[in-house]
Every structure is written in C-alpha cells, then in structure tokens.
Short mmCIF file of C-alpha atoms in Angstrom, two decimals:
data_model
loop_
_atom_site.label_atom_id
_atom_site.label_comp_id
_atom_site.label_asym_id
_atom_site.label_seq_id
_atom_site.Cartn_x
_atom_site.Cartn_y
_atom_site.Cartn_z
CA MET A 5 40.76 -7.05 2.89
CA THR A 6 41.04 -7.01 -1.01
CA LEU A 7 41.65 -10.77 -1.10
CA VAL A 8 38.65 -11.45 1.14
CA LEU A 9 36.50 -9.23 -1.00
CA LEU A 10 37.82 -10.80 -4.21
CA ALA A 11 37.32 -14.38 -2.92
CA PHE A 12 34.02 -14.27 -1.20
CA PHE A 13 32.19 -11.34 -3.19
CA ILE A 14 33.62 -10.58 -6.52
CA VAL A 15 34.57 -13.97 -7.78
CA PRO A 16 31.15 -15.60 -6.70
CA ILE A 17 29.13 -12.77 -8.25
CA LEU A 18 31.10 -13.04 -11.58
CA GLY A 19 30.62 -16.90 -11.61
CA MET A 20 26.88 -16.39 -10.99
CA ALA A 21 26.72 -13.96 -13.85
CA MET A 22 28.59 -16.05 -16.24
CA VAL A 23 26.15 -19.10 -15.68
CA ALA A 24 23.13 -16.68 -15.81
CA PHE A 25 24.15 -14.95 -19.12
CA THR A 26 25.34 -18.28 -20.88
CA VAL A 27 22.81 -19.80 -23.15
CA ASP A 28 22.70 -22.53 -25.62
CA ALA A 29 23.72 -21.56 -29.27
CA PRO A 30 21.90 -22.83 -32.40
CA ASP A 31 25.21 -24.59 -33.44
CA GLY A 32 25.33 -26.59 -30.35
CA GLY A 33 27.89 -24.41 -28.42
CA THR A 34 27.26 -21.53 -25.90
CA ALA A 35 26.70 -17.87 -26.22
CA LEU A 36 25.68 -14.89 -24.21
CA GLY A 37 22.05 -14.08 -24.00
CA LEU A 38 19.14 -13.11 -21.79
CA ASP A 39 17.12 -16.26 -22.14
CA HIS A 40 17.33 -17.19 -18.55
CA PHE A 41 16.13 -13.86 -17.43
CA LEU A 42 13.18 -14.06 -19.91
CA GLU A 43 12.31 -17.40 -18.09
CA LEU A 44 11.89 -15.46 -14.83
CA THR A 45 8.36 -14.63 -15.78
CA ASP A 46 7.53 -18.27 -14.38
CA HIS A 47 8.65 -16.90 -11.02
CA SER A 48 6.57 -13.71 -11.20
CA ARG A 49 4.54 -14.79 -8.27
CA ALA A 50 7.59 -15.33 -6.10
CA ILE A 51 9.09 -11.91 -7.13
CA GLY A 52 5.53 -10.27 -6.26
CA ASN A 53 5.29 -12.05 -2.91
CA SER A 54 8.81 -11.05 -1.96
CA VAL A 55 8.05 -7.38 -2.90
CA LYS A 56 4.92 -7.31 -1.03
CA VAL A 57 6.16 -8.88 2.27
CA SER A 58 9.40 -6.63 1.97
CA LEU A 59 7.41 -3.52 1.48
CA VAL A 60 4.81 -4.29 4.33
CA GLY A 61 7.48 -5.50 6.67
CA ALA A 62 9.86 -2.74 6.12
CA ALA A 63 7.01 -0.21 6.55
CA ILE A 64 5.92 -1.56 9.85
CA GLY A 65 9.48 -2.08 11.16
CA ALA A 66 10.44 1.41 10.13
CA LEU A 67 7.44 3.09 11.82
CA ILE A 68 7.82 1.14 15.11
CA GLY A 69 11.63 1.47 15.09
CA THR A 70 11.50 5.17 14.31
CA ILE A 71 9.00 5.85 17.23
CA THR A 72 11.09 3.65 19.63
CA SER A 73 14.34 5.46 18.62
CA PHE A 74 12.68 8.81 19.16
CA CYS A 75 11.40 7.89 22.67
CA ILE A 76 14.74 6.52 23.70
CA ALA A 77 16.55 9.60 22.42
CA GLN A 78 14.36 11.88 24.52
CA ILE A 79 15.52 10.14 27.69
CA ARG A 80 18.98 11.48 26.90
CA SER A 81 21.00 8.71 28.78
CA ARG A 82 24.25 7.71 27.16
CA ARG A 83 24.15 4.40 29.11
CA LEU A 84 20.72 3.57 27.83
CA ASP A 85 21.75 4.57 24.24
CA SER A 86 24.84 2.18 24.60
CA VAL A 87 22.69 -0.74 25.92
CA VAL A 88 20.09 -0.28 23.20
CA ALA A 89 22.66 -0.02 20.38
CA VAL A 90 24.37 -3.35 21.66
CA LEU A 91 20.97 -5.11 21.86
CA SER A 92 19.83 -3.81 18.54
CA SER A 93 23.09 -5.04 16.94
CA VAL A 94 22.57 -8.46 18.35
CA LEU A 95 18.81 -8.78 17.45
CA ALA A 96 19.33 -7.40 14.04
CA ASN A 97 21.79 -10.20 13.13
CA ASP A 98 19.81 -12.91 14.84
CA GLY A 99 17.70 -15.13 12.70
CA GLY A 100 17.65 -18.29 10.67
CA ALA A 101 16.00 -21.50 11.81
CA PRO A 102 16.00 -20.86 15.66
CA LEU A 103 14.11 -17.70 14.96
CA ALA A 104 11.49 -19.52 13.06
CA PHE A 105 11.19 -22.35 15.64
CA SER A 106 10.81 -19.80 18.34
CA PHE A 107 7.87 -18.25 16.60
CA ILE A 108 6.37 -21.48 15.83
CA VAL A 109 6.35 -22.40 19.62
CA THR A 110 4.93 -19.02 20.64
CA LEU A 111 2.49 -18.00 17.79
CA GLY A 112 2.09 -21.29 15.69
CA ASN A 113 -1.43 -22.90 15.60
CA THR A 114 -0.63 -24.68 18.88
CA GLY A 115 1.71 -21.90 20.28
CA LEU A 116 1.76 -20.52 23.79
CA LEU A 117 0.45 -17.07 22.87
CA PHE A 118 -1.79 -18.19 19.85
CA GLY A 119 -4.79 -19.05 22.15
CA LEU A 120 -4.08 -16.72 24.79
CA LEU A 121 -4.21 -13.73 22.47
CA GLY A 122 -7.20 -15.22 20.66
CA LEU A 123 -5.43 -15.09 17.20
CA ASP A 124 -7.60 -17.78 15.83
CA ALA A 125 -10.64 -15.64 16.28
CA ILE A 126 -9.35 -12.97 13.86
CA GLY A 127 -8.01 -15.55 11.41
CA PHE A 128 -4.25 -14.96 11.84
CA SER A 129 -2.00 -17.72 10.64
CA LEU A 130 1.70 -17.72 11.38
CA TYR A 131 2.11 -19.79 8.11
CA SER A 132 1.14 -16.95 5.77
CA TRP A 133 2.50 -13.80 4.42
CA GLN A 134 1.22 -12.01 7.43
CA GLY A 135 3.05 -14.41 9.69
CA LEU A 136 6.28 -13.65 7.72
CA VAL A 137 5.83 -9.89 8.25
CA VAL A 138 5.24 -10.48 12.01
CA MET A 139 8.31 -12.72 12.29
CA TYR A 140 10.59 -10.35 10.24
CA GLN A 141 9.96 -7.53 12.81
CA TYR A 142 12.11 -9.47 15.19
CA PHE A 143 15.13 -8.23 13.27
CA LEU A 144 13.73 -5.42 11.23
CA ILE A 145 12.73 -3.15 14.23
CA PRO A 146 16.14 -3.54 15.99
CA THR A 147 17.70 -2.78 12.63
CA MET A 148 15.92 0.45 12.32
CA ILE A 149 16.65 1.41 15.87
CA MET A 150 20.23 0.87 15.25
CA VAL A 151 20.14 3.12 12.13
CA THR A 152 18.02 5.95 13.38
CA LEU A 153 18.94 6.27 17.13
CA PRO A 154 22.28 7.94 16.43
CA THR A 155 20.24 10.54 14.24
CA PHE A 156 17.74 11.43 16.96
CA VAL A 157 20.47 11.41 19.59
CA GLY A 158 22.46 13.77 17.30
CA LEU A 159 19.79 16.41 17.08
CA ARG A 160 21.32 19.34 19.06
CA ARG A 161 19.54 20.99 22.01
CA GLU A 162 20.78 24.23 20.71
CA TRP A 163 18.65 23.95 17.66
CA GLN A 164 15.57 23.50 19.82
CA GLU A 165 16.50 26.37 21.99
CA ALA A 166 17.14 28.65 19.09
CA ASN A 167 13.79 27.75 17.58
CA THR A 168 12.13 28.56 20.94
CA ALA A 169 13.91 31.81 21.21
CA LEU A 170 12.61 32.78 17.76
CA GLY A 171 9.08 32.12 18.80
CA GLY A 172 8.82 28.67 16.99
CA SER A 173 6.76 25.84 18.29
CA PRO A 174 7.84 22.14 18.66
CA TRP A 175 5.93 21.52 15.42
CA THR A 176 7.91 24.34 13.75
CA PHE A 177 11.11 22.67 14.85
CA TRP A 178 10.38 19.23 13.53
CA ARG A 179 8.85 20.56 10.36
CA ARG A 180 11.87 22.81 9.45
CA VAL A 181 14.76 21.30 11.28
CA GLY A 182 14.21 17.97 12.90
CA LEU A 183 12.54 16.11 10.10
CA PRO A 184 14.72 17.49 7.22
CA VAL A 185 17.84 16.46 9.20
CA ALA A 186 16.45 12.97 10.11
CA ALA A 187 14.71 12.27 6.72
CA PRO A 188 17.69 10.85 4.91
CA ALA A 189 18.44 8.38 7.88
CA LEU A 190 14.69 7.37 8.11
CA LEU A 191 14.46 6.83 4.33
CA GLY A 192 17.84 4.95 4.33
CA GLY A 193 16.69 2.71 7.14
CA TRP A 194 13.50 1.80 5.43
CA ILE A 195 15.53 0.95 2.29
CA LEU A 196 17.75 -1.16 4.41
CA LEU A 197 14.86 -3.01 5.97
CA PHE A 198 13.37 -3.62 2.39
CA GLY A 199 16.58 -5.19 1.25
CA SER A 200 16.96 -7.25 4.29
CA ALA A 201 13.49 -8.74 4.23
CA TYR A 202 13.71 -9.39 0.48
CA ALA A 203 16.78 -11.61 1.10
CA THR A 204 15.72 -13.48 4.13
CA HIS A 205 15.69 -17.21 3.53
CA ALA A 206 16.36 -19.59 6.33
CA SER A 207 13.65 -18.25 8.58
CA ALA A 208 11.15 -18.23 5.83
CA ALA A 209 12.20 -21.75 4.62
CA VAL A 210 11.66 -23.21 8.08
CA LEU A 211 8.31 -21.45 8.62
CA ILE A 212 6.46 -21.98 5.45
CA GLY A 213 8.53 -24.30 3.29
CA THR A 214 9.39 -23.86 -0.32
CA GLY A 215 6.01 -24.34 -2.08
CA VAL A 216 3.40 -22.89 0.15
CA TYR A 217 4.17 -19.33 -0.45
CA PRO A 218 6.89 -18.86 -2.98
CA LEU A 219 9.51 -16.15 -2.36
CA VAL A 220 12.60 -15.31 -4.49
CA PRO A 221 15.15 -16.77 -1.92
CA LEU A 222 13.14 -19.95 -1.71
CA SER A 223 12.73 -20.24 -5.40
CA ILE A 224 16.54 -20.01 -5.90
CA ALA A 225 16.89 -22.85 -3.49
CA SER A 226 14.25 -24.98 -5.18
CA GLU A 227 15.84 -24.34 -8.57
CA LEU A 228 19.31 -25.30 -7.21
CA ARG A 229 17.79 -28.66 -5.87
CA SER A 230 16.48 -29.35 -9.44
CA GLY A 231 20.14 -29.38 -10.67
CA ALA A 232 21.66 -28.36 -13.79
CA SER A 233 20.17 -31.17 -15.93
CA GLY A 234 16.65 -29.55 -15.40
CA GLY A 235 17.95 -26.13 -16.15
CA GLY A 236 17.37 -25.03 -12.61
CA GLU A 237 20.93 -23.98 -11.97
CA ALA A 238 20.81 -21.26 -14.70
CA THR A 239 17.40 -19.87 -13.50
CA ALA A 240 18.72 -19.82 -9.94
CA MET A 241 21.70 -17.84 -11.03
CA ALA A 242 19.52 -15.41 -12.92
CA LEU A 243 17.28 -14.86 -9.85
CA GLY A 244 20.45 -14.39 -7.90
CA VAL A 245 21.66 -11.79 -10.20
CA THR A 246 18.53 -9.80 -9.74
CA MET A 247 18.93 -10.14 -5.95
CA VAL A 248 22.48 -8.83 -6.25
CA VAL A 249 21.48 -5.83 -8.23
CA ILE A 250 18.78 -5.05 -5.64
CA ALA A 251 21.34 -5.50 -2.81
CA VAL A 252 23.77 -3.02 -4.65
CA VAL A 253 21.01 -0.50 -5.10
CA VAL A 254 20.01 -0.66 -1.58
CA LEU A 255 23.46 -0.38 -0.11
CA PHE A 256 24.30 2.50 -2.46
CA LEU A 257 21.20 4.46 -1.64
CA PHE A 258 21.62 3.65 2.22
CA THR A 259 25.19 4.95 2.08
CA ARG A 260 24.39 8.12 0.23
CA LEU A 261 21.41 8.88 2.55
CA GLN A 262 23.58 8.15 5.80
CA ARG A 263 26.17 10.46 4.44
CA ARG A 264 23.69 13.25 3.64
CA SER A 265 22.24 12.93 7.26
CA ALA A 266 25.69 12.74 8.94
CA ARG A 267 26.64 16.18 7.61
CA TRP A 268 24.29 17.93 9.93
CA LEU A 269 25.03 15.71 12.95
CA GLN A 270 28.94 16.06 13.03
#
C-alpha cells in the first residue's frame, strides 16, 4: 500500500510541484518562484467557469440526492438499501467519453429527447455550462445518495419515539435531532460533489471541446499539448497544483464531517 501510494500519488505530486515552482533565474539558471502561478490570471475565466459549474452542479445534485436518500430510507428495506447502494456506487464512478456520447444522443441538438421535450423552445443547449450541469448529475446524484443514505438509515426509530413521547412534533424531531445529526454528512456530500465536478475532464472535453467553454481540467490538457517550448507545461503544472490543493481540502473536510456524523450513528 505504501509503495502504491508513493509511486502513484506522492511522486507525481512532487514532480508536478517541482515543475510548477521552478522558474528561470536572471543568471540563466533556474530558481524557485511563483511566476507560473502569477500567470494563472490568464486562466481566470477557466477557473471562474469551473467554480460556477461545480457550485451549481453540486447544489442540484446534493438537493436531489438528499431527497432521494430520505425517501428510500423511509421505506426501511434492507434489500432496497443494498440495491441502491450498489447502483449508486456503479453510477458514481461511471463517466468519461461514453457518458458524453450518451447525452449527445439523447439531449443533443438532434437528440432523441431534445425535440420530444421541446428543449429548443426554452433555449436549452447541451453544449453550454447548463448542459454540463445536467450531464454531471448522472454521477453527482448517485454520489450524494451513496454518501447520505447510510446517515438517514442510521437515524434510530427510538429517537423519533422519544420525541413523540415528550410531545414533540415531526418538525421538532428534525430541527433538534435529525438535521443536526445528518448535517455533517449532507455538508460533506456537497463538498465531495463540488470536488468531483471541478475535476471532471473526459466528459466535458468530449461534450464541449477545449475552447468553447474553458474549464480548469481542459486548460491543463490544452497547455500540455502546447509543450514545454511554449511554456505550457509549467503553467499546466501550476494549474494542477491548485487542483491538488482543492482535492486535499475536499477530502480532509469530507473525512472530518463524516467522522462527526458517524459518532451519532454507531
């Protein structure tokens, strides 16, 4: 495990950081500096687009996923919970080029459902940031269900019975018990969705290309194609470092929130 972590995680990150922080010195050599990070202002549009798509996509996915998890948990069927958990795990990790092509076939300008739903009348286009948000729901909603379903299932019936015995209403239970216990998992799920949407590359690249609507992952791929001679490699590494920082923060916050929620559900 340590060797795998070292070979596929730590070493690539260190190599990326070395390229990102290495700049040309006045004497013709190299030195450490932040010049490549200062050049990221040229990619401010891509960063803003990624943040917007991730925020909106994560908010919609978290809302729908939470409601779905809550409804499934109320059925109280272990078999259904197991089936939903497996399906959510599969869909949450399903993406890439096949996902983009499937959405193009169904919701593209000549797609099967595009005309049936009259999406052209409302000005919807799959090849826009709204289309990205819609496509991302394919794996964001299952991810939220996978994260929050155990929390809703773990809310003990005894807590509700105690609330009723003390004269509390259902709203009182959710306001004072249910939501405080579930809140860390809900917030952690939303943070995880944001990080997942921010880092998505293959699906977005197939759907909208690299220049129509710039995103951080697409900008990294574009800079790498320009090669080291054009300075693109160093800029790509700098963008990559920012994504690694976001990923580490997302995982740290998600883990802490999940542990906090798990204390009440054990």
